[in-house]
CSV table of C-alpha atoms in Angstrom, one decimal:
chain,number,residue,atom,x,y,z
U,1,MET,CA,-44.7,-65.7,-28.3
U,2,GLU,CA,-45.2,-63.6,-31.4
U,3,GLU,CA,-42.4,-60.7,-32.1
U,4,THR,CA,-43.8,-57.3,-31.4
U,5,TYR,CA,-43.0,-54.6,-33.8
U,6,VAL,CA,-43.3,-51.7,-35.9
U,7,ARG,CA,-45.1,-51.8,-39.2
U,8,HIS,CA,-45.9,-48.3,-39.9
U,9,VAL,CA,-44.6,-45.1,-38.7
U,10,GLU,CA,-46.9,-41.7,-40.1
U,11,PHE,CA,-45.6,-38.3,-39.3
U,12,LEU,CA,-48.2,-36.3,-38.2
U,13,GLY,CA,-46.8,-32.6,-37.1
U,14,PHE,CA,-45.0,-31.0,-34.4
U,15,GLU,CA,-46.8,-29.5,-31.0
U,16,LYS,CA,-45.0,-26.6,-29.5
U,17,ARG,CA,-44.5,-26.7,-25.6
U,18,PHE,CA,-43.6,-23.9,-23.0
U,19,PHE,CA,-43.1,-26.0,-19.8
U,20,PRO,CA,-41.0,-26.0,-18.6
U,21,SER,CA,-39.3,-24.0,-21.3
U,22,GLN,CA,-40.0,-23.2,-24.8
U,23,HIS,CA,-39.4,-26.3,-26.7
U,24,TYR,CA,-40.6,-28.3,-29.9
U,25,VAL,CA,-41.5,-32.4,-29.8
U,26,TYR,CA,-43.0,-34.1,-33.4
U,27,MET,CA,-45.7,-36.4,-33.0
U,28,LEU,CA,-45.8,-39.5,-34.7
U,29,MET,CA,-48.4,-42.1,-34.7
U,30,VAL,CA,-47.0,-45.8,-34.7
U,31,LYS,CA,-48.4,-48.4,-36.1
U,32,TRP,CA,-47.6,-52.2,-34.5
U,33,ASN,CA,-48.0,-55.6,-35.9
U,34,ASN,CA,-50.5,-56.7,-32.9
U,35,LEU,CA,-52.7,-53.5,-35.4
U,36,SER,CA,-52.6,-51.5,-32.1
U,37,GLU,CA,-51.9,-47.7,-33.1
U,38,LYS,CA,-50.4,-46.1,-29.9
U,39,LEU,CA,-49.2,-41.8,-30.0
U,40,ILE,CA,-45.7,-40.8,-29.1
U,41,TYR,CA,-43.9,-37.6,-28.9
U,42,ARG,CA,-40.2,-37.1,-29.7
U,43,GLY,CA,-38.2,-34.7,-29.5
U,44,TYR,CA,-35.8,-33.7,-32.4
U,45,PRO,CA,-32.4,-34.0,-30.8
U,46,GLU,CA,-33.5,-37.2,-29.1
U,47,ILE,CA,-34.0,-38.8,-32.5
U,48,TYR,CA,-30.8,-37.6,-33.2
U,49,THR,CA,-29.1,-39.9,-30.6
U,50,PHE,CA,-31.3,-42.6,-31.6
U,51,HIS,CA,-30.0,-42.1,-34.7
U,52,LYS,CA,-25.8,-42.5,-33.3
U,53,SER,CA,-26.8,-45.7,-31.5
U,54,LEU,CA,-28.4,-46.8,-34.2
U,55,LYS,CA,-25.3,-46.3,-36.4
U,56,GLU,CA,-22.8,-47.6,-34.2
U,57,MET,CA,-25.2,-50.8,-33.5
U,58,PHE,CA,-24.9,-51.6,-37.1
U,59,PRO,CA,-21.5,-49.7,-38.5
U,60,ILE,CA,-21.5,-52.1,-41.9
U,61,GLU,CA,-24.9,-51.2,-42.3
U,62,ALA,CA,-24.4,-47.5,-42.0
U,63,GLY,CA,-21.2,-46.9,-43.9
U,64,ASP,CA,-18.8,-46.5,-41.3
U,65,ILE,CA,-16.8,-49.1,-42.9
U,66,ASP,CA,-17.7,-49.2,-46.7
U,67,LYS,CA,-19.5,-47.0,-47.8
U,68,LYS,CA,-21.1,-49.2,-50.7
U,69,ASP,CA,-22.4,-50.9,-47.9
U,70,LYS,CA,-24.8,-47.8,-46.4
U,71,ILE,CA,-28.4,-48.9,-46.1
U,72,ILE,CA,-29.0,-46.7,-42.7
U,73,PRO,CA,-30.3,-43.4,-44.2
U,74,ALA,CA,-28.8,-40.1,-42.8
U,75,LEU,CA,-29.7,-37.5,-40.9
U,76,PRO,CA,-28.6,-34.0,-40.3
U,77,ALA,CA,-27.3,-32.8,-36.5
U,78,PRO,CA,-29.2,-30.5,-34.2
U,79,LYS,CA,-29.4,-26.7,-34.4
U,80,TRP,CA,-27.9,-25.3,-31.5
U,81,LEU,CA,-31.4,-22.8,-31.0
U,82,ASP,CA,-34.3,-24.1,-32.8
U,83,SER,CA,-37.1,-22.1,-33.6
U,84,GLN,CA,-40.3,-23.1,-34.7
U,85,LYS,CA,-39.2,-22.8,-38.6
U,86,SER,CA,-36.3,-24.8,-38.2
U,87,THR,CA,-38.6,-27.5,-36.5
U,88,GLU,CA,-41.4,-26.9,-39.7
U,89,THR,CA,-38.8,-26.7,-42.8
U,90,ARG,CA,-37.3,-30.1,-40.7
U,91,GLN,CA,-40.5,-32.5,-41.0
U,92,SER,CA,-40.2,-33.3,-44.8
U,93,THR,CA,-36.5,-35.0,-43.7
U,94,LEU,CA,-37.7,-37.0,-40.9
U,95,ALA,CA,-40.8,-38.0,-42.6
U,96,GLU,CA,-38.7,-39.8,-45.1
U,97,TYR,CA,-35.9,-41.1,-42.6
U,98,CYS,CA,-39.4,-43.1,-40.3
U,99,HIS,CA,-40.2,-44.1,-43.7
U,100,SER,CA,-36.8,-45.4,-44.4
U,101,LEU,CA,-36.0,-46.9,-41.2
U,102,ILE,CA,-39.2,-48.8,-41.2
U,103,ASN,CA,-38.3,-51.1,-44.6
U,104,LEU,CA,-35.1,-51.6,-43.8
U,105,PRO,CA,-33.8,-55.5,-43.1
U,106,PRO,CA,-35.7,-57.2,-40.3
U,107,LYS,CA,-32.5,-57.4,-38.3
U,108,ILE,CA,-32.7,-53.3,-38.5
U,109,SER,CA,-35.9,-52.2,-38.6
U,110,ARG,CA,-37.1,-55.4,-35.8
U,111,CYS,CA,-34.3,-54.9,-33.3
U,112,GLN,CA,-34.7,-53.7,-30.2
U,113,LEU,CA,-33.3,-50.8,-29.8
U,114,VAL,CA,-35.5,-49.4,-32.8
U,115,CYS,CA,-38.4,-51.2,-30.9
U,116,ASN,CA,-38.0,-49.6,-27.3
U,117,PHE,CA,-37.4,-45.7,-29.2
U,118,PHE,CA,-41.1,-46.1,-30.7
U,119,LYS,CA,-42.3,-47.2,-27.8
U,120,VAL,CA,-45.2,-45.6,-25.7
U,121,ARG,CA,-44.0,-44.1,-22.6
U,122,SER,CA,-45.8,-42.9,-19.8
U,123,GLU,CA,-45.0,-38.9,-20.7
U,124,ASP,CA,-46.2,-39.6,-23.8
U,125,GLU,CA,-49.7,-40.4,-22.4
U,126,ASN,CA,-49.9,-38.4,-19.7
U,127,PRO,CA,-47.5,-34.8,-20.7
U,128,PRO,CA,-45.8,-32.6,-18.5
U,129,ALA,CA,-48.2,-29.7,-16.9
U,130,GLN,CA,-49.0,-26.7,-19.0
U,131,GLN,CA,-47.4,-23.1,-18.5
U,132,PRO,CA,-49.8,-21.4,-17.0
U,133,PHE,CA,-50.8,-18.6,-19.3
U,134,LYS,CA,-49.9,-20.1,-22.5
U,135,ARG,CA,-51.6,-23.1,-24.4
U,136,ASN,CA,-49.4,-25.1,-26.1
U,137,GLU,CA,-49.6,-25.0,-30.0
U,138,THR,CA,-50.1,-28.4,-32.5
U,139,ILE,CA,-48.8,-27.7,-35.8
U,140,VAL,CA,-49.8,-30.4,-37.8
U,141,MET,CA,-48.6,-32.4,-41.4
U,142,SER,CA,-50.5,-31.3,-44.3
U,143,THR,CA,-52.5,-34.4,-45.8
U,144,ASP,CA,-50.4,-34.3,-49.4
U,145,ASN,CA,-46.7,-34.1,-47.8
U,146,ALA,CA,-47.7,-36.3,-44.8
U,147,ARG,CA,-48.3,-39.8,-47.5
U,148,GLY,CA,-45.2,-39.1,-49.1
U,149,SER,CA,-45.2,-36.1,-51.6
U,150,THR,CA,-42.7,-34.4,-48.8
U,151,SER,CA,-40.3,-31.8,-51.7
U,152,GLU,CA,-42.3,-28.8,-50.1
U,153,ILE,CA,-43.7,-28.4,-46.9
U,154,SER,CA,-47.6,-25.8,-46.2
U,155,GLY,CA,-47.3,-23.6,-44.1
U,156,PRO,CA,-48.3,-23.8,-40.3
U,157,ILE,CA,-51.8,-24.6,-39.7
U,158,ILE,CA,-53.3,-24.0,-36.0
U,159,LEU,CA,-55.6,-26.6,-35.3
U,160,GLU,CA,-58.8,-25.0,-34.1
U,161,SER,CA,-59.9,-25.3,-30.3
U,162,TYR,CA,-63.5,-26.1,-29.6
U,163,ARG,CA,-65.7,-25.9,-26.5
U,164,VAL,CA,-67.8,-29.7,-25.2
U,165,ILE,CA,-71.4,-28.4,-24.5
U,166,SER,CA,-72.2,-32.0,-22.7
U,167,ASP,CA,-71.0,-35.0,-21.9
U,168,TYR,CA,-70.5,-37.8,-25.1
U,169,SER,CA,-69.5,-41.4,-23.9
U,170,LYS,CA,-67.9,-42.8,-27.4
U,171,THR,CA,-69.9,-46.3,-29.1
U,172,SER,CA,-66.6,-47.2,-30.9
U,173,LYS,CA,-62.7,-48.0,-30.2
U,174,TYR,CA,-62.2,-45.3,-32.6
U,175,GLU,CA,-63.8,-42.6,-30.4
U,176,ILE,CA,-63.4,-41.1,-27.7
U,177,ASN,CA,-65.4,-40.3,-24.2
U,178,LEU,CA,-65.7,-36.5,-23.6
U,179,LEU,CA,-66.9,-34.1,-20.8
U,180,THR,CA,-68.2,-31.1,-20.7
U,181,GLY,CA,-66.3,-28.2,-21.0
U,182,ASP,CA,-63.0,-30.3,-22.8
U,183,LEU,CA,-61.5,-27.9,-25.2
U,184,VAL,CA,-60.8,-30.5,-28.2
U,185,GLU,CA,-58.5,-29.4,-30.6
U,186,ILE,CA,-59.6,-30.2,-34.2
U,187,VAL,CA,-57.2,-32.5,-36.5
U,188,GLU,CA,-60.2,-33.1,-39.6
U,189,LYS,CA,-64.4,-32.1,-39.6
U,190,SER,CA,-65.3,-34.9,-42.0
U,191,PRO,CA,-68.3,-33.9,-44.0
U,192,ASN,CA,-70.7,-36.4,-42.3
U,193,GLY,CA,-70.1,-35.3,-39.4
U,194,TRP,CA,-67.3,-37.5,-37.3
U,195,TRP,CA,-64.6,-35.3,-36.5
U,196,PHE,CA,-61.0,-36.6,-35.4
U,197,CYS,CA,-60.6,-34.5,-32.4
U,198,GLN,CA,-57.7,-34.7,-29.8
U,199,CYS,CA,-57.9,-33.8,-26.1
U,200,ASP,CA,-55.4,-33.8,-24.1
U,201,THR,CA,-53.6,-37.3,-24.6
U,202,LYS,CA,-56.7,-38.6,-26.4
U,203,ARG,CA,-57.1,-38.8,-29.6
U,204,GLY,CA,-60.2,-40.0,-31.6
U,205,TRP,CA,-63.9,-39.3,-33.6
U,206,VAL,CA,-66.6,-36.9,-31.8
U,207,PRO,CA,-70.0,-35.9,-33.0
U,208,ALA,CA,-69.8,-32.5,-34.0
U,209,SER,CA,-72.7,-31.2,-33.0
U,210,TYR,CA,-71.2,-31.8,-29.3
U,211,LEU,CA,-68.8,-28.7,-30.3
U,212,GLU,CA,-69.1,-25.5,-30.1
U,213,PRO,CA,-66.8,-22.5,-31.4
U,214,LEU,CA,-65.2,-20.6,-28.2
U,215,ASP,CA,-65.4,-17.0,-30.3
U,216,GLY,CA,-69.2,-17.5,-31.0
U,217,PRO,CA,-72.6,-19.8,-31.4
U,218,GLU,CA,-72.4,-19.7,-35.1
U,219,GLU,CA,-69.5,-21.6,-37.7
U,220,PRO,CA,-68.0,-19.2,-39.6
U,221,GLU,CA,-66.8,-22.0,-42.2
U,222,GLU,CA,-71.3,-23.0,-42.4
U,223,ALA,CA,-72.2,-21.3,-46.0
U,224,ASP,CA,-75.7,-19.8,-46.9
U,225,PRO,CA,-78.3,-22.3,-48.0
U,226,ASN,CA,-78.1,-22.3,-51.7
U,227,TYR,CA,-81.7,-23.3,-53.3
U,228,ALA,CA,-80.4,-23.8,-56.7
U,229,GLY,CA,-79.3,-27.2,-55.2
U,230,GLU,CA,-76.9,-29.9,-56.1
U,231,LEU,CA,-77.9,-33.1,-57.8
U,232,TYR,CA,-76.9,-36.2,-55.1
U,233,ILE,CA,-78.4,-39.7,-55.3
U,234,THR,CA,-79.0,-41.6,-51.4
U,235,THR,CA,-76.5,-44.8,-50.8
U,236,LYS,CA,-79.2,-46.1,-47.9
U,237,ALA,CA,-81.9,-45.7,-46.9
U,238,TYR,CA,-83.0,-43.3,-43.9
U,239,ASN,CA,-86.7,-43.7,-42.0
U,240,ALA,CA,-87.0,-39.8,-40.3
U,241,GLU,CA,-86.6,-39.8,-36.6
U,242,GLN,CA,-87.5,-36.1,-36.1
U,243,ASP,CA,-90.6,-34.2,-37.8
U,244,ASP,CA,-87.9,-32.3,-39.7
U,245,GLU,CA,-86.3,-34.8,-41.4
U,246,LEU,CA,-87.3,-36.7,-44.5
U,247,THR,CA,-87.5,-40.8,-45.6
U,248,LEU,CA,-85.9,-41.6,-48.1
U,249,GLU,CA,-84.8,-44.7,-50.8
U,250,THR,CA,-81.9,-45.7,-51.6
U,251,GLY,CA,-81.2,-44.8,-54.7
U,252,GLU,CA,-83.6,-41.8,-54.9
U,253,THR,CA,-82.3,-38.4,-56.9
U,254,ILE,CA,-82.5,-35.5,-54.3
U,255,GLU,CA,-80.9,-31.8,-54.2
U,256,VAL,CA,-79.2,-30.6,-51.4
U,257,ILE,CA,-79.7,-27.4,-50.4
U,258,HIS,CA,-77.6,-26.5,-47.2
U,259,LYS,CA,-74.5,-28.0,-46.0
U,260,LEU,CA,-74.4,-28.4,-42.3
U,261,LEU,CA,-71.3,-28.6,-40.2
U,262,ASP,CA,-72.7,-31.4,-38.0
U,263,GLY,CA,-73.4,-33.6,-41.5
U,264,TRP,CA,-77.4,-33.3,-40.7
U,265,TRP,CA,-77.8,-31.8,-44.3
U,266,VAL,CA,-81.4,-29.9,-45.6
U,267,VAL,CA,-82.3,-31.8,-48.9
U,268,ARG,CA,-85.9,-31.1,-51.4
U,269,LYS,CA,-87.2,-33.7,-52.7
U,270,GLY,CA,-90.3,-32.8,-55.0
U,271,GLU,CA,-92.2,-29.9,-52.6
U,272,GLU,CA,-90.8,-31.1,-49.6
U,273,THR,CA,-87.6,-30.5,-47.3
U,274,GLY,CA,-85.7,-31.8,-44.3
U,275,HIS,CA,-82.2,-32.8,-42.8
U,276,PHE,CA,-80.5,-36.1,-44.1
U,277,PRO,CA,-77.8,-37.7,-42.7
U,278,SER,CA,-75.0,-36.5,-45.1
U,279,MET,CA,-72.9,-40.3,-45.1
U,280,PHE,CA,-75.6,-41.2,-46.7
U,281,LEU,CA,-75.7,-39.4,-50.0
U,282,HIS,CA,-73.6,-39.2,-53.0
U,283,LYS,CA,-73.1,-36.2,-56.3
U,284,THR,CA,-74.5,-37.4,-59.4
U,285,GLY,CA,-71.5,-37.5,-61.8
U,286,GLU,CA,-68.7,-38.1,-59.4
U,287,LYS,CA,-66.8,-41.5,-59.6
U,288,LYS,CA,-67.7,-43.3,-55.7
U,289,GLU,CA,-64.3,-43.8,-54.5
U,290,MET,CA,-63.7,-45.9,-51.2
U,291,GLU,CA,-61.7,-43.1,-48.7
U,292,GLU,CA,-58.3,-44.3,-47.1
U,293,ASN,CA,-57.0,-44.3,-43.3
U,294,VAL,CA,-60.7,-43.0,-42.3
U,295,ILE,CA,-62.9,-44.9,-40.2
U,296,ARG,CA,-66.0,-45.6,-42.4
U,297,ARG,CA,-68.8,-44.8,-40.2
U,298,GLN,CA,-72.4,-47.5,-40.1
U,299,THR,CA,-74.3,-44.6,-38.3
U,300,PRO,CA,-75.0,-40.5,-38.7
U,301,PRO,CA,-73.7,-38.7,-35.6
U,302,PRO,CA,-76.5,-37.7,-33.0
U,303,ARG,CA,-78.3,-34.1,-33.8
U,304,ARG,CA,-77.4,-31.0,-31.2
U,305,SER,CA,-81.9,-31.0,-31.2
U,306,THR,CA,-81.9,-34.8,-29.3
U,307,ILE,CA,-78.6,-33.8,-27.4
U,308,ARG,CA,-79.9,-33.3,-23.5
U,309,ASN,CA,-78.9,-30.8,-20.9
U,310,ALA,CA,-76.4,-29.3,-23.5
U,311,GLN,CA,-74.5,-25.9,-21.7
U,312,SER,CA,-72.8,-23.6,-23.6
U,313,ILE,CA,-70.8,-20.6,-22.5
U,314,HIS,CA,-72.9,-18.3,-25.2
U,315,GLY,CA,-75.9,-16.2,-24.4
U,316,LYS,CA,-77.5,-17.0,-28.1
U,317,GLY,CA,-78.0,-19.8,-29.5
U,318,ARG,CA,-77.3,-20.6,-32.9
U,319,LYS,CA,-79.7,-19.5,-35.4
U,320,GLY,CA,-81.1,-22.2,-37.0
U,321,ILE,CA,-83.2,-21.8,-39.6
U,322,SER,CA,-86.9,-24.0,-39.9
U,323,GLN,CA,-87.9,-26.4,-42.3
U,324,ASN,CA,-91.1,-23.8,-42.8
U,325,THR,CA,-88.3,-21.0,-43.9
U,326,TYR,CA,-86.5,-23.5,-45.7
U,327,ARG,CA,-89.1,-25.0,-47.7
U,328,ARG,CA,-90.3,-21.1,-48.1
U,329,ASN,CA,-87.1,-19.8,-49.4
U,330,SER,CA,-87.2,-22.7,-51.6
U,331,ARG,CA,-90.5,-22.5,-53.4
U,332,ARG,CA,-90.1,-18.8,-54.2
U,333,PHE,CA,-87.0,-19.8,-55.5
U,334,LEU,CA,-88.2,-22.6,-58.1
U,335,LEU,CA,-91.6,-19.8,-58.8
U,336,GLN,CA,-88.9,-17.0,-60.2
U,337,LYS,CA,-87.3,-20.4,-62.2
U,338,GLY,CA,-90.2,-21.4,-63.3
U,339,ASP,CA,-89.5,-25.5,-62.1
U,340,TRP,CA,-92.7,-25.2,-59.9
U,341,PRO,CA,-94.8,-28.4,-60.6
U,342,ASN,CA,-97.7,-27.1,-59.9
U,343,GLN,CA,-96.9,-23.7,-61.5
U,344,PRO,CA,-99.8,-22.9,-64.5
U,345,ARG,CA,-99.3,-22.4,-68.1
U,346,LYS,CA,-99.2,-19.4,-70.1
U,347,THR,CA,-101.8,-20.1,-72.9
U,348,SER,CA,-102.9,-17.6,-75.5
U,349,ASN,CA,-106.9,-17.5,-76.2
U,350,ASP,CA,-105.7,-17.0,-79.7
U,351,ALA,CA,-102.9,-20.5,-79.6
U,352,ARG,CA,-103.8,-23.1,-81.9
U,353,GLN,CA,-102.6,-26.7,-80.1
U,354,SER,CA,-99.2,-27.7,-82.6
U,355,PRO,CA,-100.2,-30.6,-85.1
U,356,LEU,CA,-97.5,-32.2,-83.6
U,357,GLN,CA,-99.7,-33.2,-80.1
U,358,GLU,CA,-102.2,-34.4,-82.2
U,359,ARG,CA,-100.9,-36.9,-83.9
U,360,LYS,CA,-100.2,-39.9,-82.1
U,361,ASN,CA,-96.3,-41.0,-82.0
U,362,GLY,CA,-96.3,-43.4,-84.7
U,363,ASP,CA,-97.0,-40.4,-86.9
U,364,ASN,CA,-94.2,-38.5,-85.2
U,365,LEU,CA,-91.4,-40.8,-86.4
U,366,PRO,CA,-90.1,-40.1,-89.6
U,367,LYS,CA,-90.0,-41.5,-92.5
U,368,PRO,CA,-87.5,-43.7,-93.7
U,369,ALA,CA,-86.2,-43.7,-97.4
U,370,GLY,CA,-87.3,-46.4,-99.9
U,371,SER,CA,-90.6,-46.8,-98.0
U,372,SER,CA,-93.4,-47.5,-99.5
U,373,PRO,CA,-96.6,-45.5,-100.0
U,374,GLY,CA,-98.2,-48.8,-97.9
U,375,GLY,CA,-95.7,-48.2,-95.1
U,376,GLU,CA,-93.8,-51.4,-96.0
U,377,LEU,CA,-90.4,-51.6,-96.1
U,378,LYS,CA,-88.5,-52.1,-99.4
U,379,LYS,CA,-86.2,-54.9,-99.0
U,380,GLY,CA,-82.7,-53.7,-97.5
U,381,ALA,CA,-83.8,-50.7,-96.0
U,382,PRO,CA,-82.4,-49.4,-92.7
U,383,LEU,CA,-85.0,-49.8,-90.1
U,384,ILE,CA,-85.5,-47.1,-87.3
U,385,PRO,CA,-83.3,-47.4,-84.1
U,386,PRO,CA,-85.1,-48.6,-81.0
U,387,ARG,CA,-86.1,-46.0,-78.3
U,388,PRO,CA,-83.0,-45.1,-76.2
U,389,THR,CA,-84.1,-46.3,-72.3
U,390,PRO,CA,-85.1,-43.6,-69.4
U,391,GLU,CA,-81.5,-44.4,-68.5
U,392,LEU,CA,-79.6,-43.8,-70.7
U,393,ILE,CA,-81.6,-40.4,-71.3
U,394,MET,CA,-81.0,-38.8,-68.0
U,395,GLU,CA,-77.6,-39.7,-68.0
U,396,ARG,CA,-77.2,-37.6,-71.3
U,397,CYS,CA,-79.5,-35.0,-70.3
U,398,THR,CA,-78.9,-31.9,-69.0
U,399,GLU,CA,-78.8,-31.1,-65.1
U,400,ASN,CA,-81.9,-29.1,-65.3
U,401,THR,CA,-83.7,-31.5,-67.6
U,402,CYS,CA,-82.6,-34.0,-64.0
U,403,LYS,CA,-83.9,-31.3,-61.9
U,404,LYS,CA,-87.3,-31.2,-63.6
U,405,VAL,CA,-87.5,-34.9,-64.0
U,406,SER,CA,-86.8,-35.4,-60.1
U,407,VAL,CA,-89.6,-32.5,-58.6
U,408,ARG,CA,-92.4,-33.6,-61.1
U,409,LYS,CA,-91.7,-38.0,-60.4
U,410,SER,CA,-91.9,-37.0,-56.7
U,411,ASN,CA,-95.5,-35.9,-57.3
């Protein structure tokens, strides 16, 4: 049977608990060599007790015999009274300690003592009951610090709580099942509409459309529409399933006018506006990079309008903007800017057509130096450079020109 050992330990943050009395526990995501991942909770006194046992088991590597042989990382003793400030400050030390511990020689990092300490326990999967009048507080470590830049620790981040409006059944092992009325804490809000949540002891991805804020139906973080638009390129084709969605092919240039938190952005293509999954969009001019440690989804999250039996605790629903409003405001904005494709140009009766417009393209080219009156070039005269390709022109022109071209092409 293959030996099971810890491959990586990711330090997530800590949790403030109030039952049976106020105390703090650290959250560790343990990744094993069999590709399984388990979330465990450990208090600092327990971590320090484990550290002392490890030093007793390996006195040479602990430097007890000769300090030159010391390879086991140091860990300060716990304080008599732990506060949130001391718990928060200790995060960088613990993150470095876990990283160094797992990178020790296998006889230490894979010993039974280490494996037993990081093995998931029943209390990890079923934490003690919460205090009746106080809810546990989860404070997560910032992404930069969690990835190794542990010289500084940002202030504590209190996770937002959301309520589930309808039952949700997971479709992959990276998601979690939810029931109507469940309260979840948001660890990460991805722009594609899949949010990483924690519900009791479960952690995984869920669609944002199944969640609502506790204070009110509106999302305070959601920005207003930007009818000037941002240029994006579609990375995958999508066929509209609802009347207010757009069907687009791969490689089309569009303008994003409203970024919604549920992952379904409102885009403009020519005169038309509609919802489109943001996970199939990439901003022009930016290098496309693969996201690390993020499970990339293949399907967009379900929309709020497709959820049946949604039960909200708020009397009034969200104030959604209709596509007619998007289209009307978008048309008004383009008319004011003069970018509307069907807008008539102002002409004057006395205006005379430019002679350049009457000439042929060949006549507009400048005469090269040394050309003969008959049109033949002399020997050694430079040739006219070739016309640049449309792709090169689009790459080098301004953003305003790109928008105008994309609008005219759609017609």
